Coordinates of C-alpha atoms in Angstrom, one line a residue:
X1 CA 134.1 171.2 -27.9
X2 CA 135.1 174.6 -28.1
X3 CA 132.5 177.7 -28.6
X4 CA 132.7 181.6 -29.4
X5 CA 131.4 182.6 -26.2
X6 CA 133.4 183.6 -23.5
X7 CA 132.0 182.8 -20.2
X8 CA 133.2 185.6 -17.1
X9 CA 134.3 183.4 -14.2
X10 CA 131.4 184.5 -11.7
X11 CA 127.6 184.1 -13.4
X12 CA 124.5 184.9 -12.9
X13 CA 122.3 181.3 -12.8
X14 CA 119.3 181.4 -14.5
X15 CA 115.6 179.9 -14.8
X16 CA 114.1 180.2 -17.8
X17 CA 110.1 180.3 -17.2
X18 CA 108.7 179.4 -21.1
X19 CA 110.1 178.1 -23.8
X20 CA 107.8 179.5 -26.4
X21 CA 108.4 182.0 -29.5
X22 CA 110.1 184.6 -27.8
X23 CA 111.8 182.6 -25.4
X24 CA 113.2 180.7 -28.0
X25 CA 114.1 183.6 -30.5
X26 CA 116.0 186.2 -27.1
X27 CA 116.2 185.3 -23.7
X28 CA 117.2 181.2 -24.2
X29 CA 119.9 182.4 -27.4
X30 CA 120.4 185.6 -25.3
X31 CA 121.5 183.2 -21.6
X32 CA 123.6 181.0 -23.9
X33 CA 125.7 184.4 -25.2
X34 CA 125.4 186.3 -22.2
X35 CA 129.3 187.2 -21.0
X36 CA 127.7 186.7 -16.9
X37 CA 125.0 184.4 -17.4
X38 CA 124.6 180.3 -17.0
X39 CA 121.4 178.8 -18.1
X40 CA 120.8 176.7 -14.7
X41 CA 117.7 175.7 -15.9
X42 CA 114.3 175.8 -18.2
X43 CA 110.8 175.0 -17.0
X44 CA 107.8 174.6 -19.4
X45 CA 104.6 172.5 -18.6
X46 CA 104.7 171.0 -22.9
X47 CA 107.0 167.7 -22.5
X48 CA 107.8 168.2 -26.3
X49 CA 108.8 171.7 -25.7
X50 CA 110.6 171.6 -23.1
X51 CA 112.2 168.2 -24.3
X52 CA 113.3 170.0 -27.4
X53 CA 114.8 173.3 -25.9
X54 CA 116.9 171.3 -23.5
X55 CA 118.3 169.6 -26.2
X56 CA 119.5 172.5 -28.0
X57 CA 120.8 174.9 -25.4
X58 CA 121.3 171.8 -22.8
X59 CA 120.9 173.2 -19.4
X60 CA 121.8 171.5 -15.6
X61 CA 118.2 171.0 -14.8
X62 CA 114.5 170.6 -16.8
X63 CA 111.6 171.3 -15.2
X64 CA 108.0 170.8 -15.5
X65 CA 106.4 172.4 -12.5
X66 CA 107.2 176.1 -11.9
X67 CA 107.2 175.2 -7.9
X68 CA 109.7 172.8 -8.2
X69 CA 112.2 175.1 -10.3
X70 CA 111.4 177.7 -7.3
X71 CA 113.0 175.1 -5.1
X72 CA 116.3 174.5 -6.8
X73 CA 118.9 176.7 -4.8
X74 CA 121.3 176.7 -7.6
X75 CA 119.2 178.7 -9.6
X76 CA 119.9 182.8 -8.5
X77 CA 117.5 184.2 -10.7
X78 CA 114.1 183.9 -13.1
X79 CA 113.4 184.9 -16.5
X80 CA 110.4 184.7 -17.4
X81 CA 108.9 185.4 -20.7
X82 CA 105.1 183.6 -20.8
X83 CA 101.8 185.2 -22.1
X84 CA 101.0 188.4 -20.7
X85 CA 98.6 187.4 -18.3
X86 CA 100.9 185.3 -16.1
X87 CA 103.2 187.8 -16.0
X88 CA 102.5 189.1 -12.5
X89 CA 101.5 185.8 -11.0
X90 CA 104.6 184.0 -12.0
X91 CA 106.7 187.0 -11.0
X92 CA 105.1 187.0 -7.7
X93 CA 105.8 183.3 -6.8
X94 CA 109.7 183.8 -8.1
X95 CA 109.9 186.5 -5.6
X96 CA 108.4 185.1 -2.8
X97 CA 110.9 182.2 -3.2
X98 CA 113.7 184.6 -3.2
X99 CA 114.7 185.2 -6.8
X100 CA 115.4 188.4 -9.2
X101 CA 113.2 188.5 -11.7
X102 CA 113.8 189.9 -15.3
X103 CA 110.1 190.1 -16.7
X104 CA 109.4 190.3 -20.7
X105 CA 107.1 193.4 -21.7
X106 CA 104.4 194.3 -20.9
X107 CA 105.1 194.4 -16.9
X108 CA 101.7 192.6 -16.6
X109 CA 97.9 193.8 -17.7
X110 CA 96.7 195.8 -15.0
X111 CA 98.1 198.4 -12.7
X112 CA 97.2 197.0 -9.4
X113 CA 98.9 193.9 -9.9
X114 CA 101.8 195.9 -10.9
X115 CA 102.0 197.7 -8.0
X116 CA 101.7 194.8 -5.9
X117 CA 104.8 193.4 -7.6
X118 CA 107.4 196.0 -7.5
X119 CA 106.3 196.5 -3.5
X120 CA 106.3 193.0 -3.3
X121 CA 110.1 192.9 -4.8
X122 CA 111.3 195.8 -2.7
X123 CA 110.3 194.3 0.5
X124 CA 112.5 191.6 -0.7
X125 CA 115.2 193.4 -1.8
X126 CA 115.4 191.8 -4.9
X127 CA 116.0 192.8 -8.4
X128 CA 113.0 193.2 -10.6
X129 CA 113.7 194.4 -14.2
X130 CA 111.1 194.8 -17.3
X131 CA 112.6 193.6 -20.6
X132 CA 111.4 196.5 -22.8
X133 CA 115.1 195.8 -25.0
X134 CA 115.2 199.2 -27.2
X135 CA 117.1 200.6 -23.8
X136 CA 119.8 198.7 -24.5
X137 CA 120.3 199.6 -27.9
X138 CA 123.7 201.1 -28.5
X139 CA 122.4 203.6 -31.0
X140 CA 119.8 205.0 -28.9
X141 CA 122.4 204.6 -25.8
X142 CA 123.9 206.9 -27.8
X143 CA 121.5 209.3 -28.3
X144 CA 119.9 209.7 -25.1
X145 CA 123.5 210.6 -23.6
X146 CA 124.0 213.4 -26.4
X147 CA 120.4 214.7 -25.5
X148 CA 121.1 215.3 -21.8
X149 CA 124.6 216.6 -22.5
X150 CA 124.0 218.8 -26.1
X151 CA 120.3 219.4 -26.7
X152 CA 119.6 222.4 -23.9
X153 CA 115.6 222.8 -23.4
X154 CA 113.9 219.9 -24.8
X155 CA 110.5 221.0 -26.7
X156 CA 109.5 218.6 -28.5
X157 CA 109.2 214.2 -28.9
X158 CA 107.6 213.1 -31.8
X159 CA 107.8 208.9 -31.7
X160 CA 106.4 206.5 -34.3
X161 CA 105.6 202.8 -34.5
X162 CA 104.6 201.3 -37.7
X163 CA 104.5 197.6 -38.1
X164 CA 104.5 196.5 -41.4
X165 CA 102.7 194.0 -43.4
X166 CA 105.8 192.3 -44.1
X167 CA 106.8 191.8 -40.8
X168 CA 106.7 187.6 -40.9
X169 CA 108.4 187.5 -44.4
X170 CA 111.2 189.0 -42.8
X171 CA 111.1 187.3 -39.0
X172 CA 110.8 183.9 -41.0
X173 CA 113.9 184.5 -42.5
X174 CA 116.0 186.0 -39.6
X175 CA 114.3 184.2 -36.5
X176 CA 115.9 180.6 -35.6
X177 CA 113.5 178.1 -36.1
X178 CA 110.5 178.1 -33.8
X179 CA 108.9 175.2 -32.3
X180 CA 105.5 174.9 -30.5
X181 CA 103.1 172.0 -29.6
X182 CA 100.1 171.1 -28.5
X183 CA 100.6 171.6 -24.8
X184 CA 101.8 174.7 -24.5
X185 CA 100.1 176.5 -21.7
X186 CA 98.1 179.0 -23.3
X187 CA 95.7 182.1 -21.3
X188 CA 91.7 181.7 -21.0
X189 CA 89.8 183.1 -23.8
X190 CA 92.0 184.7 -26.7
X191 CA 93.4 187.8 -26.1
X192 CA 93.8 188.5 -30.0
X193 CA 90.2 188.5 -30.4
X194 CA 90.4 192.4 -28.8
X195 CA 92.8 193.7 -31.1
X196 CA 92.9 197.2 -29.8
X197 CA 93.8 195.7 -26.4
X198 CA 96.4 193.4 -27.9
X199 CA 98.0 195.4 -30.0
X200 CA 98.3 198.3 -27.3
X201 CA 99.9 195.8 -25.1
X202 CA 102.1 194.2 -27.7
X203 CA 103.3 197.0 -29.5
X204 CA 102.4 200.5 -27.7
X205 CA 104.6 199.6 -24.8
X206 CA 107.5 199.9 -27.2
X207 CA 106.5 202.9 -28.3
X208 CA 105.6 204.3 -25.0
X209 CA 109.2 202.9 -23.0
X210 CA 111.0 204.9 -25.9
X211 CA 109.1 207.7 -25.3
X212 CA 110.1 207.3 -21.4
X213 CA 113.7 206.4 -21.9
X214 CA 114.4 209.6 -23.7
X215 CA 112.0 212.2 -22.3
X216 CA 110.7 211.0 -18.5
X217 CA 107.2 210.9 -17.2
X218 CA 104.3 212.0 -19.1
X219 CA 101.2 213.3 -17.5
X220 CA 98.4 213.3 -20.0
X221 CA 97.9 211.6 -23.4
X222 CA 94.8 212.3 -25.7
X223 CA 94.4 210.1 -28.3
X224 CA 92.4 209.2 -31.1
X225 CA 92.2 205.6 -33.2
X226 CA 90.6 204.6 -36.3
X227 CA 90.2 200.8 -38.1
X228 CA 89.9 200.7 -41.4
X229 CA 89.9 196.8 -42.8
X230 CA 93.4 195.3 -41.0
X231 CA 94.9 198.6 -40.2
X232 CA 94.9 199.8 -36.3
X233 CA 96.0 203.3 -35.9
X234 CA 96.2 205.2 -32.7
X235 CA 97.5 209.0 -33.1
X236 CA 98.5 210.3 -29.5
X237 CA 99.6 213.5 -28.2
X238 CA 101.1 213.8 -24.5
X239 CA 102.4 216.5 -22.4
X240 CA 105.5 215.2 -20.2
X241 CA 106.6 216.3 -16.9
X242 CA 109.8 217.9 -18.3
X243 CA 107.6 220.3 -19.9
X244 CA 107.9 218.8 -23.2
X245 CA 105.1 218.4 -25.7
X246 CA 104.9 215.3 -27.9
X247 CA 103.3 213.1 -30.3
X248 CA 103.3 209.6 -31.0
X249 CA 102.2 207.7 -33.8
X250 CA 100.8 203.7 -33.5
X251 CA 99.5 201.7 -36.8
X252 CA 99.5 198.1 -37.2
X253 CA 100.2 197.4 -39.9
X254 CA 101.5 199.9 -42.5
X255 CA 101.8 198.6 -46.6
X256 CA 105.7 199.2 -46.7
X257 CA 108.8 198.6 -44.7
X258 CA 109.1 198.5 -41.0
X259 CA 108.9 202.2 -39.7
X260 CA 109.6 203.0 -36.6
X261 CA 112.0 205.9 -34.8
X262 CA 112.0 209.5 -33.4
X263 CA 112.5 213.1 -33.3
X264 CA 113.5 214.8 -30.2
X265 CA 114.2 218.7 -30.7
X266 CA 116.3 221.2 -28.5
X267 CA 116.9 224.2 -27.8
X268 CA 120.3 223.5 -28.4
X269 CA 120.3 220.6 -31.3
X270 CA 118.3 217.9 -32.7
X271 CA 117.9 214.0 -32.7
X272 CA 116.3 211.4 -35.0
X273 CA 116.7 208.0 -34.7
X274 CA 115.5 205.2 -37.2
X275 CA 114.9 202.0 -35.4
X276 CA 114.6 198.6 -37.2
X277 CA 112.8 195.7 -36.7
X278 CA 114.2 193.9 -34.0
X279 CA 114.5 190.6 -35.2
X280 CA 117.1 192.4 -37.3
X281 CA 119.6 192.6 -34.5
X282 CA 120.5 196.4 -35.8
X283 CA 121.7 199.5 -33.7
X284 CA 119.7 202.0 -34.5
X285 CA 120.8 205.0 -37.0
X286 CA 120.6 208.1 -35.0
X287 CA 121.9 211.3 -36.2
X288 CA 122.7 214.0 -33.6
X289 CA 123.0 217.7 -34.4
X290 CA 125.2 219.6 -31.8
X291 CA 123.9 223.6 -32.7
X292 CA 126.9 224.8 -30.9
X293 CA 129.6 223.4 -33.2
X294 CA 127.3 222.6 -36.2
X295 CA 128.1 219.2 -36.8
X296 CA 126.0 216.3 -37.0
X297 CA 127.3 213.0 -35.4
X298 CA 126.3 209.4 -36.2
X299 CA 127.9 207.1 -33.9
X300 CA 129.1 203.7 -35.0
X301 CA 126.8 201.2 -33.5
X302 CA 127.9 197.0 -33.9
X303 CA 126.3 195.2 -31.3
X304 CA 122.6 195.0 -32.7
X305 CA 121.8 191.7 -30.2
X306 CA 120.3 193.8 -27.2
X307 CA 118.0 190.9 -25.9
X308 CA 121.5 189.7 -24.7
X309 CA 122.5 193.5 -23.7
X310 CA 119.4 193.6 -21.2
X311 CA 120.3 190.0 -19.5
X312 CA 123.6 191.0 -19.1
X313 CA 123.0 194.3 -17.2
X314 CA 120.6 192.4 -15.7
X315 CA 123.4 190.3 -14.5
X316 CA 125.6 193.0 -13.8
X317 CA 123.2 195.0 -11.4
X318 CA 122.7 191.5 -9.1
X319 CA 126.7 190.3 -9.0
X320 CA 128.3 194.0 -9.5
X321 CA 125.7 195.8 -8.0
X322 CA 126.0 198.5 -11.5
X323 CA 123.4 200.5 -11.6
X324 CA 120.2 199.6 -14.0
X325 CA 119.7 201.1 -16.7
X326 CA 117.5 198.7 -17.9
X327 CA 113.6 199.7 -17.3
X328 CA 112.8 198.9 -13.7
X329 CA 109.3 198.1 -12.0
X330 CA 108.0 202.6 -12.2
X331 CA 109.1 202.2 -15.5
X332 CA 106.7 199.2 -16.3
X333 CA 104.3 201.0 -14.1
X334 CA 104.2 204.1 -16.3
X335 CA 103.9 202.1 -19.3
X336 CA 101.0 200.6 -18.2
X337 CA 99.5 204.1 -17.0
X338 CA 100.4 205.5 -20.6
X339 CA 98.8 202.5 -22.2
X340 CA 95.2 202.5 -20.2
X341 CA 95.1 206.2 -20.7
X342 CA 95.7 206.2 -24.4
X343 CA 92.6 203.6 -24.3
X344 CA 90.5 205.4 -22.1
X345 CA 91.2 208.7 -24.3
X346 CA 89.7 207.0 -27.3
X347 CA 86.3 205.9 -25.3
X348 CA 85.8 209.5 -24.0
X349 CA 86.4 211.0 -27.9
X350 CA 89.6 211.9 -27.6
X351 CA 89.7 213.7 -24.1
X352 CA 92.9 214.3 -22.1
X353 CA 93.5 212.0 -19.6
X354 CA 96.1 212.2 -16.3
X355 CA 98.0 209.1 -15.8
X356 CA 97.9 209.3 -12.3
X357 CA 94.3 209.1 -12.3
X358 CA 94.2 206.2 -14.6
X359 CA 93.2 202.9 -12.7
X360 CA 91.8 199.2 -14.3
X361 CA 94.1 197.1 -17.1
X362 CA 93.9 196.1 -20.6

């Protein structure tokens, strides 16, 4: 039987560590599609699970025990996308058996074990790549080449993330069915019972990897946050290294539509980008002002599936050696400096605080 997909002759074999929700909904759907990708194999501890995703995407090997999918030497490289607290731990044992690893956000939920990891991968000389997925979306692609080419001096990022109340209307709709059992392997305690720790993790590190992507480093944040019945806001002002001043806006969630984008302005032009939900598969709308020509550009953008995007210049970097221009392990780093910062900030009343000085997890 014939499919859609066309397969390049030399790919990149896979592990898949998790089958759960986002598992199932990007990186399983995202291996099948992938132009330089074979899914070698899937590992879950849930029989049912596991039993299931094998089933529908049907790959050469099932495994229950992480170890054992270590062993196979068929298998090139791991994705793993598991609770955030196995992040690092799971990574670690992937690279000490000699495999890339592409790691779903947040990089893990502290930055000691962080740093452990991406030393731990470079000693190897192996690939380690963070799947924050907005870099690979062909509108903000876009955009951040026409800000380093047309925009001059860059003054000021202003970046927002609003979930919205609607959010599982919509991802019920658009996701693929989900599936989930009793034995899935779940972290101690309940991480959503903290909520200004969860949702930090969760959804500041896509506001904060944007916020990287376009502008580079930031050394300070002050922020304040407020709760008022289910609404979590965080506002958050940061100087960057470039010399840049910014602002970003966090609120979970928000009584309309999905809002989330950014400004960037230049001495030279202007940016703004409207993002969508992801589960939407849609390139962002950016609009790009060039001041020397006056003309504003909006690029057509088509391929909205950038959880497929990431794995394949994932792929790319290991068999082609390209260069990644994914998020790699400083980028995960800083995310998790920006993200402990912006809490600390909000214990100390709002006081600025350096990244580099920030130390602990969430």
């Amino acid at each position: 039987m014939r499919t859609n997909v066309k397969k390049e002759e030399h790919c990149l074999r896979a592990g898949i560590l998790g089958c759960g929700i986002i598992c199932q909904a990007a990186h399983l759907i995202g291996c099948s599609k992938a132009r330089n990708i074979h899914l070698q194999a899937i590992c879950d501890v849930a029989e049912e699970l596991r039993t299931k995703m094998a089933a529908i995407y049907e790959p050469d090997s099932v495994y229950s025990d992480f170890a054992d999918m270590l062993k196979d030497p068929d298998i090139d490289a791991v994705i793993i996308g598991i609770g955030d607290q196995f992040h690092v731990p799971c990574a670690k044992q992937a690279i000490q058996a000699g495999k890339h690893v592409f790691l779903e956000k947040p990089m893990g939920v502290s930055i000691k074990e962080c740093q452990e990891l991406k030393e731990m991968a470079q000693e190897k000389g192996l690939m380690l790549q963070i799947g924050h997925m907005k870099r690979y979306d062909e509108g903000l692609q876009y955009a951040k080449t026409f800000k380093e080419q047309k925009l001059g001096e860059i003054t000021t990022y202003k970046g927002w993330y609003c979930d919205s109340v609607g959010r599982y209307t919509l991802t019920d709709n658009v996701m693929p069915i989900l599936y989930s059992c009793d034995g899935m392997k779940k972290p101690s305690g309940n991480p959503k019972e903290v909520l200004d720790h969860y949702y930090l993790l969760g959804h500041g590190s896509h506001l904060f990897d944007t916020a990287l992507y376009f502008m580079g480093d930031i050394d300070r944040v002050a922020a304040r946050y407020v709760c008022k019945g289910k609404v979590h806001s965080w506002l958050i002002d940061c100087d960057f290294a470039c010399g840049a001043i910014g602002t970003l806006d966090l609120t979970v969630a928000i009584a309309q539509q999905w809002h989330e984008g950014c400004e960037i302005y230049g001495t030279d032009g202007t940016i703004y980008a409207k993002i969508f939900n992801p589960w939407e598969f849609r390139s962002s709308i950016v609009e790009c002002y060039d001041k020397a020509t006056d003309l504003s550009i909006t690029p057509a953008a088509y391929d909205g599936q950038f959880y497929r995007r990431e794995l394949e210049g994932f792929a790319d970097s290991i068999l082609k050696g390209t260069p990644c221009t994914g998020a790699a392990a400083d980028d995960g780093i800083m995310v998790m400096r920006a993200l402990i910062a912006t809490y600390q900030s909000v214990q100390r009343g709002g006081r600025w605080v350096m990244l580099k000085d920030v130390e602990g997890g969430l």
